[in-house]
Amino acid sequence: MELLHHQQQRRTTSVQWPEDVDRRLNILVRAATAAGERTSRAELLAALVSIADTQPEQLAQLLHRYRCLPKDALADDADRDDLPPVRAPGPRRAAPS
């Protein structure tokens, strides 16, 4: 049986969102790592999208909840010393010579 996450055809997606949401994604990757999972931001986003409910009412409710979050809703994510660090997204810098 072929698994969805092994599908060869891939798409690259560019996402613009608030900085706090981006930090939250990093926290979620760190939480998955704490649970023993080796994952990436892309794989975690793919997992969330693939299991999301496709019922219009459910999606509308999800959007409404997101749009009503106060500006500081994710502020507590800034300090999560209880989670292991993971490699920051993006290209790695070359080691100094």
mmCIF file of N, CA and C in Angstrom:
data_model
loop_
_atom_site.group_PDB
_atom_site.id
_atom_site.type_symbol
_atom_site.label_atom_id
_atom_site.label_comp_id
_atom_site.label_asym_id
_atom_site.label_seq_id
_atom_site.Cartn_x
_atom_site.Cartn_y
_atom_site.Cartn_z
ATOM 1 N N MET A 1 0.843 -1.177 0.000
ATOM 2 C CA MET A 1 0.000 0.000 0.000
ATOM 3 C C MET A 1 0.891 1.245 0.000
ATOM 4 N N GLU A 2 0.620 2.139 -0.939
ATOM 5 C CA GLU A 2 1.360 3.394 -0.987
ATOM 6 C C GLU A 2 0.815 4.354 0.049
ATOM 7 N N LEU A 3 1.692 5.080 0.691
ATOM 8 C CA LEU A 3 1.292 6.040 1.706
ATOM 9 C C LEU A 3 1.317 7.448 1.133
ATOM 10 N N LEU A 4 0.352 8.242 1.548
ATOM 11 C CA LEU A 4 0.231 9.607 1.056
ATOM 12 C C LEU A 4 1.508 10.407 1.282
ATOM 13 N N HIS A 5 2.104 10.282 2.454
ATOM 14 C CA HIS A 5 3.280 11.098 2.747
ATOM 15 C C HIS A 5 4.511 10.692 1.940
ATOM 16 N N HIS A 6 4.438 9.584 1.208
ATOM 17 C CA HIS A 6 5.520 9.178 0.321
ATOM 18 C C HIS A 6 5.249 9.561 -1.137
ATOM 19 N N GLN A 7 4.138 10.198 -1.403
ATOM 20 C CA GLN A 7 3.796 10.568 -2.780
ATOM 21 C C GLN A 7 4.922 11.389 -3.404
ATOM 22 N N GLN A 8 5.310 11.029 -4.612
ATOM 23 C CA GLN A 8 6.453 11.658 -5.268
ATOM 24 C C GLN A 8 6.172 13.074 -5.760
ATOM 25 N N GLN A 9 5.000 13.327 -6.263
ATOM 26 C CA GLN A 9 4.694 14.664 -6.750
ATOM 27 C C GLN A 9 4.532 15.600 -5.563
ATOM 28 N N ARG A 10 5.305 16.675 -5.571
ATOM 29 C CA ARG A 10 5.329 17.620 -4.461
ATOM 30 C C ARG A 10 5.006 19.019 -4.955
ATOM 31 N N ARG A 11 4.481 19.823 -4.082
ATOM 32 C CA ARG A 11 4.219 21.236 -4.333
ATOM 33 C C ARG A 11 4.939 22.051 -3.274
ATOM 34 N N THR A 12 5.426 23.210 -3.670
ATOM 35 C CA THR A 12 6.003 24.152 -2.733
ATOM 36 C C THR A 12 4.975 25.243 -2.501
ATOM 37 N N THR A 13 4.744 25.552 -1.255
ATOM 38 C CA THR A 13 3.744 26.547 -0.905
ATOM 39 C C THR A 13 4.400 27.687 -0.150
ATOM 40 N N SER A 14 4.070 28.886 -0.547
ATOM 41 C CA SER A 14 4.546 30.072 0.150
ATOM 42 C C SER A 14 3.386 30.600 0.984
ATOM 43 N N VAL A 15 3.625 30.765 2.262
ATOM 44 C CA VAL A 15 2.565 31.179 3.180
ATOM 45 C C VAL A 15 2.977 32.478 3.866
ATOM 46 N N GLN A 16 2.063 33.419 3.900
ATOM 47 C CA GLN A 16 2.268 34.632 4.689
ATOM 48 C C GLN A 16 1.284 34.595 5.840
ATOM 49 N N TRP A 17 1.787 34.750 7.045
ATOM 50 C CA TRP A 17 0.936 34.764 8.221
ATOM 51 C C TRP A 17 1.638 35.527 9.328
ATOM 52 N N PRO A 18 0.906 35.810 10.408
ATOM 53 C CA PRO A 18 1.521 36.559 11.515
ATOM 54 C C PRO A 18 2.737 35.824 12.093
ATOM 55 N N GLU A 19 3.688 36.606 12.553
ATOM 56 C CA GLU A 19 4.913 36.062 13.133
ATOM 57 C C GLU A 19 4.610 35.114 14.291
ATOM 58 N N ASP A 20 3.616 35.436 15.101
ATOM 59 C CA ASP A 20 3.270 34.570 16.235
ATOM 60 C C ASP A 20 2.762 33.205 15.764
ATOM 61 N N VAL A 21 2.081 33.161 14.637
ATOM 62 C CA VAL A 21 1.613 31.886 14.086
ATOM 63 C C VAL A 21 2.813 31.066 13.620
ATOM 64 N N ASP A 22 3.788 31.720 13.012
ATOM 65 C CA ASP A 22 4.997 31.030 12.582
ATOM 66 C C ASP A 22 5.743 30.456 13.777
ATOM 67 N N ARG A 23 5.837 31.245 14.845
ATOM 68 C CA ARG A 23 6.478 30.751 16.066
ATOM 69 C C ARG A 23 5.692 29.566 16.624
ATOM 70 N N ARG A 24 4.373 29.608 16.524
ATOM 71 C CA ARG A 24 3.533 28.504 17.010
ATOM 72 C C ARG A 24 3.820 27.222 16.239
ATOM 73 N N LEU A 25 4.034 27.345 14.923
ATOM 74 C CA LEU A 25 4.379 26.168 14.127
ATOM 75 C C LEU A 25 5.686 25.563 14.624
ATOM 76 N N ASN A 26 6.655 26.398 14.925
ATOM 77 C CA ASN A 26 7.917 25.891 15.483
ATOM 78 C C ASN A 26 7.692 25.182 16.816
ATOM 79 N N ILE A 27 6.814 25.728 17.644
ATOM 80 C CA ILE A 27 6.490 25.095 18.931
ATOM 81 C C ILE A 27 5.854 23.724 18.699
ATOM 82 N N LEU A 28 4.968 23.640 17.719
ATOM 83 C CA LEU A 28 4.316 22.358 17.414
ATOM 84 C C LEU A 28 5.337 21.322 16.940
ATOM 85 N N VAL A 29 6.306 21.742 16.139
ATOM 86 C CA VAL A 29 7.363 20.823 15.699
ATOM 87 C C VAL A 29 8.175 20.368 16.908
ATOM 88 N N ARG A 30 8.486 21.290 17.798
ATOM 89 C CA ARG A 30 9.230 20.928 19.008
ATOM 90 C C ARG A 30 8.422 19.970 19.888
ATOM 91 N N ALA A 31 7.118 20.177 19.983
ATOM 92 C CA ALA A 31 6.263 19.286 20.774
ATOM 93 C C ALA A 31 6.234 17.886 20.157
ATOM 94 N N ALA A 32 6.160 17.807 18.842
ATOM 95 C CA ALA A 32 6.204 16.501 18.172
ATOM 96 C C ALA A 32 7.546 15.819 18.428
ATOM 97 N N THR A 33 8.613 16.598 18.416
ATOM 98 C CA THR A 33 9.946 16.066 18.704
ATOM 99 C C THR A 33 10.005 15.530 20.132
ATOM 100 N N ALA A 34 9.399 16.247 21.063
ATOM 101 C CA ALA A 34 9.358 15.795 22.460
ATOM 102 C C ALA A 34 8.611 14.475 22.595
ATOM 103 N N ALA A 35 7.671 14.231 21.679
ATOM 104 C CA ALA A 35 6.914 12.978 21.697
ATOM 105 C C ALA A 35 7.640 11.859 20.951
ATOM 106 N N GLY A 36 8.858 12.145 20.476
ATOM 107 C CA GLY A 36 9.647 11.124 19.807
ATOM 108 C C GLY A 36 9.499 11.111 18.294
ATOM 109 N N GLU A 37 8.830 12.088 17.728
ATOM 110 C CA GLU A 37 8.648 12.149 16.279
ATOM 111 C C GLU A 37 9.742 12.973 15.629
ATOM 112 N N ARG A 38 10.257 12.502 14.519
ATOM 113 C CA ARG A 38 11.164 13.298 13.682
ATOM 114 C C ARG A 38 10.296 13.880 12.582
ATOM 115 N N THR A 39 10.148 15.191 12.570
ATOM 116 C CA THR A 39 9.263 15.809 11.595
ATOM 117 C C THR A 39 9.808 17.158 11.173
ATOM 118 N N SER A 40 9.080 17.805 10.314
ATOM 119 C CA SER A 40 9.451 19.129 9.823
ATOM 120 C C SER A 40 8.217 20.014 9.835
ATOM 121 N N ARG A 41 8.439 21.289 9.638
ATOM 122 C CA ARG A 41 7.317 22.231 9.535
ATOM 123 C C ARG A 41 6.407 21.807 8.387
ATOM 124 N N ALA A 42 6.998 21.465 7.253
ATOM 125 C CA ALA A 42 6.209 21.087 6.080
ATOM 126 C C ALA A 42 5.374 19.837 6.343
ATOM 127 N N GLU A 43 5.967 18.829 6.965
ATOM 128 C CA GLU A 43 5.223 17.601 7.235
ATOM 129 C C GLU A 43 4.107 17.852 8.240
ATOM 130 N N LEU A 44 4.377 18.664 9.250
ATOM 131 C CA LEU A 44 3.349 18.964 10.232
ATOM 132 C C LEU A 44 2.182 19.723 9.588
ATOM 133 N N LEU A 45 2.482 20.704 8.744
ATOM 134 C CA LEU A 45 1.420 21.416 8.035
ATOM 135 C C LEU A 45 0.633 20.463 7.139
ATOM 136 N N ALA A 46 1.318 19.569 6.434
ATOM 137 C CA ALA A 46 0.644 18.589 5.587
ATOM 138 C C ALA A 46 -0.288 17.707 6.415
ATOM 139 N N ALA A 47 0.163 17.299 7.596
ATOM 140 C CA ALA A 47 -0.679 16.468 8.469
ATOM 141 C C ALA A 47 -1.927 17.225 8.906
ATOM 142 N N LEU A 48 -1.753 18.479 9.308
ATOM 143 C CA LEU A 48 -2.897 19.278 9.753
ATOM 144 C C LEU A 48 -3.898 19.512 8.619
ATOM 145 N N VAL A 49 -3.400 19.813 7.431
ATOM 146 C CA VAL A 49 -4.289 20.050 6.294
ATOM 147 C C VAL A 49 -4.999 18.766 5.887
ATOM 148 N N SER A 50 -4.283 17.653 5.887
ATOM 149 C CA SER A 50 -4.872 16.403 5.415
ATOM 150 C C SER A 50 -5.970 15.872 6.329
ATOM 151 N N ILE A 51 -5.941 16.214 7.612
ATOM 152 C CA ILE A 51 -6.977 15.714 8.515
ATOM 153 C C ILE A 51 -8.070 16.743 8.811
ATOM 154 N N ALA A 52 -7.920 17.947 8.273
ATOM 155 C CA ALA A 52 -8.916 18.996 8.536
ATOM 156 C C ALA A 52 -10.284 18.592 7.983
ATOM 157 N N ASP A 53 -11.299 18.933 8.722
ATOM 158 C CA ASP A 53 -12.675 18.661 8.316
ATOM 159 C C ASP A 53 -13.007 19.491 7.079
ATOM 160 N N THR A 54 -13.640 18.884 6.104
ATOM 161 C CA THR A 54 -13.980 19.603 4.866
ATOM 162 C C THR A 54 -15.426 20.081 4.843
ATOM 163 N N GLN A 55 -16.117 19.948 5.963
ATOM 164 C CA GLN A 55 -17.489 20.443 6.028
ATOM 165 C C GLN A 55 -17.465 21.972 6.073
ATOM 166 N N PRO A 56 -18.202 22.638 5.178
ATOM 167 C CA PRO A 56 -18.184 24.100 5.129
ATOM 168 C C PRO A 56 -18.435 24.769 6.485
ATOM 169 N N GLU A 57 -19.386 24.261 7.249
ATOM 170 C CA GLU A 57 -19.707 24.870 8.538
ATOM 171 C C GLU A 57 -18.547 24.749 9.515
ATOM 172 N N GLN A 58 -17.880 23.600 9.489
ATOM 173 C CA GLN A 58 -16.748 23.386 10.378
ATOM 174 C C GLN A 58 -15.582 24.309 10.017
ATOM 175 N N LEU A 59 -15.338 24.459 8.717
ATOM 176 C CA LEU A 59 -14.268 25.360 8.284
ATOM 177 C C LEU A 59 -14.595 26.802 8.627
ATOM 178 N N ALA A 60 -15.858 27.181 8.448
ATOM 179 C CA ALA A 60 -16.269 28.544 8.787
ATOM 180 C C ALA A 60 -16.068 28.808 10.273
ATOM 181 N N GLN A 61 -16.409 27.830 11.101
ATOM 182 C CA GLN A 61 -16.236 27.964 12.547
ATOM 183 C C GLN A 61 -14.751 28.087 12.906
ATOM 184 N N LEU A 62 -13.913 27.293 12.257
ATOM 185 C CA LEU A 62 -12.470 27.354 12.487
ATOM 186 C C LEU A 62 -11.925 28.736 12.116
ATOM 187 N N LEU A 63 -12.315 29.239 10.964
ATOM 188 C CA LEU A 63 -11.874 30.572 10.541
ATOM 189 C C LEU A 63 -12.350 31.652 11.501
ATOM 190 N N HIS A 64 -13.583 31.529 11.942
ATOM 191 C CA HIS A 64 -14.122 32.525 12.874
ATOM 192 C C HIS A 64 -13.335 32.524 14.182
ATOM 193 N N ARG A 65 -13.028 31.329 14.689
ATOM 194 C CA ARG A 65 -12.245 31.228 15.929
ATOM 195 C C ARG A 65 -10.873 31.861 15.751
ATOM 196 N N TYR A 66 -10.216 31.601 14.618
ATOM 197 C CA TYR A 66 -8.902 32.187 14.346
ATOM 198 C C TYR A 66 -9.003 33.704 14.261
ATOM 199 N N ARG A 67 -9.981 34.199 13.535
ATOM 200 C CA ARG A 67 -10.119 35.637 13.323
ATOM 201 C C ARG A 67 -10.491 36.395 14.592
ATOM 202 N N CYS A 68 -10.982 35.700 15.581
ATOM 203 C CA CYS A 68 -11.367 36.340 16.848
ATOM 204 C C CYS A 68 -10.289 36.232 17.930
ATOM 205 N N LEU A 69 -9.177 35.605 17.625
ATOM 206 C CA LEU A 69 -8.107 35.493 18.617
ATOM 207 C C LEU A 69 -7.525 36.873 18.908
ATOM 208 N N PRO A 70 -7.320 37.191 20.174
ATOM 209 C CA PRO A 70 -6.680 38.475 20.494
ATOM 210 C C PRO A 70 -5.220 38.470 20.048
ATOM 211 N N LYS A 71 -4.672 39.661 19.901
ATOM 212 C CA LYS A 71 -3.311 39.836 19.407
ATOM 213 C C LYS A 71 -2.283 39.026 20.195
ATOM 214 N N ASP A 72 -2.471 38.893 21.497
ATOM 215 C CA ASP A 72 -1.510 38.189 22.349
ATOM 216 C C ASP A 72 -1.899 36.734 22.630
ATOM 217 N N ALA A 73 -2.756 36.166 21.815
ATOM 218 C CA ALA A 73 -3.263 34.812 22.054
ATOM 219 C C ALA A 73 -2.164 33.756 22.118
ATOM 220 N N LEU A 74 -1.102 33.956 21.387
ATOM 221 C CA LEU A 74 -0.023 32.963 21.344
ATOM 222 C C LEU A 74 1.224 33.425 22.082
ATOM 223 N N ALA A 75 1.090 34.469 22.892
ATOM 224 C CA ALA A 75 2.243 35.050 23.589
ATOM 225 C C ALA A 75 2.936 34.051 24.511
ATOM 226 N N ASP A 76 2.185 33.133 25.094
ATOM 227 C CA ASP A 76 2.791 32.161 26.008
ATOM 228 C C ASP A 76 3.723 31.180 25.300
ATOM 229 N N ASP A 77 3.667 31.146 23.974
ATOM 230 C CA ASP A 77 4.536 30.243 23.227
ATOM 231 C C ASP A 77 5.983 30.703 23.201
ATOM 232 N N ALA A 78 6.226 31.962 23.573
ATOM 233 C CA ALA A 78 7.578 32.519 23.475
ATOM 234 C C ALA A 78 8.578 31.743 24.319
ATOM 235 N N ASP A 79 8.203 31.355 25.503
ATOM 236 C CA ASP A 79 9.099 30.617 26.394
ATOM 237 C C ASP A 79 8.584 29.208 26.601
ATOM 238 N N ARG A 80 9.152 28.271 25.891
ATOM 239 C CA ARG A 80 8.775 26.870 26.056
ATOM 240 C C ARG A 80 10.043 26.068 26.295
ATOM 241 N N ASP A 81 10.656 26.308 27.455
ATOM 242 C CA ASP A 81 11.887 25.618 27.813
ATOM 243 C C ASP A 81 11.661 24.133 28.064
ATOM 244 N N ASP A 82 10.376 23.724 28.155
ATOM 245 C CA ASP A 82 10.058 22.329 28.395
ATOM 246 C C ASP A 82 10.146 21.484 27.123
ATOM 247 N N LEU A 83 10.335 22.135 25.978
ATOM 248 C CA LEU A 83 10.392 21.408 24.711
ATOM 249 C C LEU A 83 11.811 21.429 24.159
ATOM 250 N N PRO A 84 12.214 20.352 23.487
ATOM 251 C CA PRO A 84 13.573 20.307 22.950
ATOM 252 C C PRO A 84 13.731 21.273 21.776
ATOM 253 N N PRO A 85 14.925 21.812 21.602
ATOM 254 C CA PRO A 85 15.156 22.673 20.436
ATOM 255 C C PRO A 85 15.217 21.829 19.164
ATOM 256 N N VAL A 86 14.858 22.425 18.063
ATOM 257 C CA VAL A 86 15.009 21.774 16.757
ATOM 258 C C VAL A 86 15.708 22.748 15.830
ATOM 259 N N ARG A 87 16.244 22.221 14.759
ATOM 260 C CA ARG A 87 16.941 23.064 13.789
ATOM 261 C C ARG A 87 15.974 24.081 13.213
ATOM 262 N N ALA A 88 16.416 25.331 13.162
ATOM 263 C CA ALA A 88 15.590 26.402 12.615
ATOM 264 C C ALA A 88 15.336 26.159 11.139
ATOM 265 N N PRO A 89 14.175 26.582 10.631
ATOM 266 C CA PRO A 89 13.878 26.389 9.214
ATOM 267 C C PRO A 89 14.808 27.232 8.340
ATOM 268 N N GLY A 90 14.954 26.811 7.115
ATOM 269 C CA GLY A 90 15.766 27.562 6.164
ATOM 270 C C GLY A 90 17.109 26.908 5.933
ATOM 271 N N PRO A 91 17.876 27.492 5.025
ATOM 272 C CA PRO A 91 19.180 26.908 4.695
ATOM 273 C C PRO A 91 20.148 27.019 5.871
ATOM 274 N N ARG A 92 21.007 26.035 5.953
ATOM 275 C CA ARG A 92 22.030 26.062 7.002
ATOM 276 C C ARG A 92 23.171 26.964 6.579
ATOM 277 N N ARG A 93 23.722 27.646 7.553
ATOM 278 C CA ARG A 93 24.884 28.508 7.283
ATOM 279 C C ARG A 93 26.141 27.652 7.216
ATOM 280 N N ALA A 94 27.039 28.063 6.366
ATOM 281 C CA ALA A 94 28.312 27.343 6.244
ATOM 282 C C ALA A 94 29.137 27.593 7.515
ATOM 283 N N ALA A 95 29.844 26.569 7.933
ATOM 284 C CA ALA A 95 30.689 26.688 9.118
ATOM 285 C C ALA A 95 31.843 27.627 8.810
ATOM 286 N N PRO A 96 32.234 28.454 9.797
ATOM 287 C CA PRO A 96 33.362 29.363 9.554
ATOM 288 C C PRO A 96 34.640 28.586 9.278
ATOM 289 N N SER A 97 35.457 29.111 8.384
ATOM 290 C CA SER A 97 36.713 28.426 8.022
ATOM 291 C C SER A 97 37.832 28.789 8.944
#
